[in-house]
Every structure is written in structure tokens, then in C-alpha cells.
């Protein structure tokens, strides 16, 4: 896949990997970067898609899903990562997998300064509680990165996050 | 905030309810609800939370969605539930028919010095669940109401939100296993059998 195609198709690539990894539950707090993936999950009758009011609900919910034998993925924006920190203790103390797909704000060409604090602190915050972090900044690497993260989460029983760079998503432009 | 007196004993309530569990899956919210459930008798299909405050009910949601043919009961306290108020909306929208949540409400934060909680000042958790759209909400103040609760929690279509008002008498500390890996491995083996290793 060339770079132009990859830049358009990466949400579909993620969806394909999630299906291939038997992910059957998707929960989310919306982000524009996850729009297509959320829509594809909702349209998929084989997937259970749950909307959350705040991101840490997804951490706890997917721990319950995995106890019940189902694999899930938590979709969110970087601004929600801080909400999750205490809840990740469930995953760490119980060795329960967690796959977090985080679309980044507050980095590449950010327009809204209020996104910068959490965006710049996202990786450190996750790593401070032992979440394994992968960066995804090149759309041609999407499938490999998501697959590696999902494998490590589900096969090694660890919380793993993929930070999807703002460079991949593009600037958020506000109407002038 | 109310003229009614909470006289129910929390240990007696949890024991009575769990006597009717059959093969139900149970998740307990951290603190007193975990101790109450352990005191009622250990069971491999109990998942005891020692942390993750605010996450018990929505953890029950994930489990209920993954196991649609099994009944899931979350037992938690009023403070733990208060920290996860948003989950009342999340669960209402997801609408799992096999999930019930029972809040053991002593209107206090029992693990930290019995400080009064929000329900002690009149906040109505069941009312919030009803407003969010839970299929059924109910409250128990008496033994008769507790006895009527078990068949509701384990048989009626959910999501069901039950509040049980209990007294504040001290109870003996009964602690279950606290090694999370052991709790989850045992739970998964009992529920999933050989598939637990996948």
C-alpha cells in the first residue's frame, strides 16, 4: 500500500486486524480520529460496541469482558488517558489484558492549546503505571503495529496502548 | 434525610441473596462489599475487587456482554457506586438483560473512618439509575423486602439496580484472597474450563 492510500485506509486496517485477532467488544469515548473505526464496529453485528461516558469505564468493562472469555479494544483520545490511570491497577494486579487505541492530540501542529498538557503527558502517564506503549506515526505501519500490540496484550496478559500520532490524523481545522 | 431507620445487617443481607445464586457470576466492589461476599462463603465464580474504585458495575457489564447466557450480579457499596455514576448511563444504554447490581448502602465510607457519603445526604442512587433508563430499580429496608429481592436479582430481565439500606454496626473483618492473578485464574478456570488457557 502506498503512503497516500495508507493515509486514507488506516482505520479500516485497524478494523481488519481487530477482526483477525477475534476482538468482539469495542468500547469508546468518541474522537474524530476514530470516527470510521467506531462506525465500522457499530455496523458489525459480530461486534458489541459500547459507548462510555468516561474512558476508565472501558478499562474496567474490558477486564470483565476478558474474565468472560471475550477480547476487546478501548478507543479514546489522548485527553482521556489520565482518567484511566487508577483503573489500570486491575489489569496490573490481575494480569488481565488491555488493548488501548489512543488518537493523539496536543502534538503535531495542534491548534487548541488546552490539548497540550495531557497530549504531551500521555506516554509518560501510561508508562508510569506500566502500560506498554507503541507509537504509530506512519500509516503504512498500521496493521503491523496494531497486530503486535494486540498480540502482546492478549498473549502476554499486559495492558498495551498504541498512540496514533496526530500527524496521521491531520490537523483539526476550525471554521474561520 | 429520611424517617426510615436502616436496621438490616449487611452480612445477613449478602448471605441471604447469595444463597439463591445458583451458577451466577459475582463481582464485588472494593472494601466492605468484598468482605461481605467473602464472609458469605468463598466461590470460584466470585471475582473480588480490591481496587479499581468506581469500576465494579461496568466490569459487570463487560462480563454480562461476554456471557449472555449467565446471570451476573455486582455487589458493591454506595461510595464505590458513587465514583462510577457515569456507568449508570453506560449500562442503561448497553441494556444487558442478564446484569443486576446490588448496592449495600450504609451511607458511609466504611474503610476510611465511616465518613458520611452522598447517599447519607439524600442522594438517591436508584433514582439516578431509573432516570438513566435501567429496566428495573428497587430498594429494600426490611427482611421481607430482601427475601423478595433474590428472585428479582437472579431471574428478572435486567439491567436491575437494587439498593439495600443497611445499619452501621461493626462486622468482623473477613478477607478473601488478595492476589489478583490467583482470583482471576480461578474465576476463568471455573467459568471457561479449558478455554481459560487460550
Short mmCIF file of N, CA, C and O in Angstrom, two decimals, chain A residues 85-131:
data_model
loop_
_atom_site.label_atom_id
_atom_site.label_comp_id
_atom_site.label_asym_id
_atom_site.label_seq_id
_atom_site.Cartn_x
_atom_site.Cartn_y
_atom_site.Cartn_z
N UNK A 85 -5.83 5.98 34.76
CA UNK A 85 -4.61 5.50 35.43
C UNK A 85 -4.91 4.59 36.61
O UNK A 85 -4.35 3.50 36.72
N UNK A 86 -5.77 5.00 37.52
CA UNK A 86 -6.02 4.14 38.69
C UNK A 86 -6.66 2.81 38.28
O UNK A 86 -6.34 1.76 38.85
N UNK A 87 -7.54 2.86 37.28
CA UNK A 87 -8.26 1.64 36.89
C UNK A 87 -7.32 0.60 36.29
O UNK A 87 -7.61 -0.60 36.35
N UNK A 88 -6.21 1.05 35.71
CA UNK A 88 -5.25 0.11 35.12
C UNK A 88 -4.66 -0.82 36.19
O UNK A 88 -4.14 -1.89 35.88
N UNK A 89 -4.79 -0.43 37.45
CA UNK A 89 -4.37 -1.32 38.53
C UNK A 89 -5.05 -2.68 38.47
O UNK A 89 -4.46 -3.69 38.86
N UNK A 90 -6.28 -2.72 37.97
CA UNK A 90 -6.96 -4.01 37.81
C UNK A 90 -6.16 -4.90 36.87
O UNK A 90 -5.89 -6.06 37.16
N UNK A 91 -5.76 -4.33 35.74
CA UNK A 91 -5.00 -5.11 34.76
C UNK A 91 -3.67 -5.56 35.32
O UNK A 91 -3.26 -6.71 35.14
N UNK A 92 -2.99 -4.66 36.01
CA UNK A 92 -1.66 -4.99 36.50
C UNK A 92 -1.72 -6.04 37.60
O UNK A 92 -0.92 -6.98 37.61
N UNK A 93 -2.61 -5.87 38.54
CA UNK A 93 -2.64 -6.80 39.68
C UNK A 93 -3.19 -8.16 39.31
O UNK A 93 -2.89 -9.16 39.96
N UNK A 94 -4.01 -8.20 38.27
CA UNK A 94 -4.65 -9.46 37.88
C UNK A 94 -4.07 -10.05 36.60
O UNK A 94 -4.51 -11.11 36.17
N UNK A 95 -3.10 -9.36 35.99
CA UNK A 95 -2.58 -9.80 34.68
C UNK A 95 -3.73 -10.03 33.70
O UNK A 95 -3.88 -11.11 33.11
N UNK A 96 -4.54 -8.99 33.56
CA UNK A 96 -5.64 -9.01 32.61
C UNK A 96 -5.25 -8.15 31.41
O UNK A 96 -4.82 -7.01 31.60
N UNK A 97 -5.40 -8.65 30.19
CA UNK A 97 -5.00 -7.88 29.01
C UNK A 97 -5.84 -6.61 28.85
O UNK A 97 -7.00 -6.55 29.29
N UNK A 98 -5.23 -5.62 28.20
CA UNK A 98 -5.97 -4.41 27.82
C UNK A 98 -5.33 -3.87 26.55
O UNK A 98 -4.12 -3.69 26.50
N UNK A 99 -6.15 -3.63 25.54
CA UNK A 99 -5.68 -3.01 24.30
C UNK A 99 -6.33 -1.63 24.18
O UNK A 99 -7.55 -1.53 24.04
N UNK A 100 -5.50 -0.60 24.26
CA UNK A 100 -5.98 0.79 24.17
C UNK A 100 -5.48 1.38 22.86
O UNK A 100 -4.28 1.32 22.58
N UNK A 101 -6.40 1.94 22.08
CA UNK A 101 -6.01 2.62 20.84
C UNK A 101 -6.32 4.11 21.03
O UNK A 101 -7.48 4.51 21.11
N UNK A 102 -5.25 4.89 21.12
CA UNK A 102 -5.35 6.28 21.56
C UNK A 102 -4.98 7.21 20.40
O UNK A 102 -3.84 7.19 19.92
N UNK A 103 -5.93 8.01 19.96
CA UNK A 103 -5.62 9.02 18.95
C UNK A 103 -5.08 10.26 19.65
O UNK A 103 -5.66 10.74 20.62
N UNK A 104 -3.97 10.77 19.13
CA UNK A 104 -3.24 11.83 19.83
C UNK A 104 -3.74 13.22 19.46
O UNK A 104 -4.07 13.51 18.32
N UNK A 105 -3.77 14.05 20.47
CA UNK A 105 -3.94 15.50 20.31
C UNK A 105 -2.80 16.17 21.07
O UNK A 105 -2.09 15.53 21.84
N UNK A 106 -2.67 17.45 20.86
CA UNK A 106 -1.67 18.20 21.63
C UNK A 106 -0.26 17.97 21.17
O UNK A 106 0.68 18.19 21.94
N UNK A 107 -0.08 17.53 19.93
CA UNK A 107 1.30 17.35 19.45
C UNK A 107 1.47 17.97 18.07
O UNK A 107 1.67 19.18 17.97
N UNK A 108 1.31 17.25 16.99
CA UNK A 108 1.66 17.69 15.64
C UNK A 108 0.75 18.81 15.14
O UNK A 108 -0.37 18.58 14.72
N UNK A 109 1.24 20.05 15.25
CA UNK A 109 0.51 21.19 14.70
C UNK A 109 -0.77 21.52 15.44
O UNK A 109 -1.70 22.09 14.86
N UNK A 110 -0.84 21.19 16.71
CA UNK A 110 -2.09 21.39 17.46
C UNK A 110 -2.50 22.85 17.49
O UNK A 110 -1.70 23.74 17.74
N UNK A 111 -3.79 23.05 17.27
CA UNK A 111 -4.38 24.39 17.28
C UNK A 111 -4.88 24.78 18.67
O UNK A 111 -4.81 25.94 19.08
N UNK A 112 -5.39 23.81 19.42
CA UNK A 112 -6.02 24.09 20.71
C UNK A 112 -5.02 23.89 21.84
O UNK A 112 -4.68 22.76 22.17
N UNK A 113 -4.56 24.98 22.43
CA UNK A 113 -3.52 24.82 23.47
C UNK A 113 -3.96 23.96 24.64
O UNK A 113 -3.14 23.35 25.32
N UNK A 114 -5.25 23.88 24.88
CA UNK A 114 -5.75 23.14 26.05
C UNK A 114 -5.58 21.64 25.88
O UNK A 114 -5.78 20.88 26.82
N UNK A 115 -5.27 21.20 24.68
CA UNK A 115 -4.99 19.78 24.46
C UNK A 115 -3.55 19.42 24.80
O UNK A 115 -3.20 18.23 24.89
N UNK A 116 -2.69 20.42 24.96
CA UNK A 116 -1.26 20.15 25.02
C UNK A 116 -0.84 19.45 26.31
O UNK A 116 0.00 18.54 26.29
N UNK A 117 -1.40 19.83 27.43
CA UNK A 117 -0.95 19.27 28.71
C UNK A 117 -1.07 17.76 28.72
O UNK A 117 -0.09 17.04 28.96
N UNK A 118 -2.26 17.25 28.46
CA UNK A 118 -2.45 15.79 28.50
C UNK A 118 -1.78 15.13 27.31
O UNK A 118 -1.24 14.03 27.43
N UNK A 119 -1.82 15.79 26.16
CA UNK A 119 -1.20 15.19 24.97
C UNK A 119 0.29 14.96 25.17
O UNK A 119 0.82 13.90 24.86
N UNK A 120 0.97 15.97 25.71
CA UNK A 120 2.41 15.84 25.93
C UNK A 120 2.71 14.87 27.08
O UNK A 120 3.80 14.32 27.15
N UNK A 121 1.76 14.69 27.98
CA UNK A 121 1.98 13.79 29.12
C UNK A 121 1.45 12.39 28.92
O UNK A 121 1.60 11.54 29.81
N UNK A 122 0.84 12.13 27.77
CA UNK A 122 0.14 10.85 27.58
C UNK A 122 1.06 9.64 27.75
O UNK A 122 0.74 8.71 28.52
N UNK A 123 2.17 9.65 27.04
CA UNK A 123 3.04 8.45 27.08
C UNK A 123 3.62 8.25 28.48
O UNK A 123 3.63 7.13 29.00
N UNK A 124 4.07 9.34 29.10
CA UNK A 124 4.63 9.23 30.45
C UNK A 124 3.57 8.73 31.43
O UNK A 124 3.86 7.92 32.32
N UNK A 125 2.35 9.24 31.29
CA UNK A 125 1.28 8.83 32.22
C UNK A 125 1.04 7.33 32.10
O UNK A 125 0.94 6.61 33.11
N UNK A 126 0.95 6.84 30.87
CA UNK A 126 0.71 5.41 30.67
C UNK A 126 1.88 4.59 31.20
O UNK A 126 1.69 3.59 31.91
N UNK A 127 3.09 5.03 30.89
CA UNK A 127 4.26 4.25 31.31
C UNK A 127 4.47 4.31 32.82
O UNK A 127 5.05 3.40 33.41
N UNK A 128 3.95 5.35 33.44
CA UNK A 128 4.10 5.47 34.91
C UNK A 128 3.36 4.35 35.64
O UNK A 128 3.69 4.03 36.78
N UNK A 129 2.35 3.78 35.01
CA UNK A 129 1.64 2.65 35.63
C UNK A 129 1.90 1.35 34.86
O UNK A 129 1.15 0.39 34.98
N UNK A 130 2.96 1.34 34.07
CA UNK A 130 3.41 0.10 33.47
C UNK A 130 2.71 -0.31 32.19
O UNK A 130 2.89 -1.45 31.73
N UNK A 131 1.92 0.59 31.59
CA UNK A 131 1.31 0.25 30.30
C UNK A 131 2.41 0.26 29.23
O UNK A 131 3.25 1.18 29.19
#
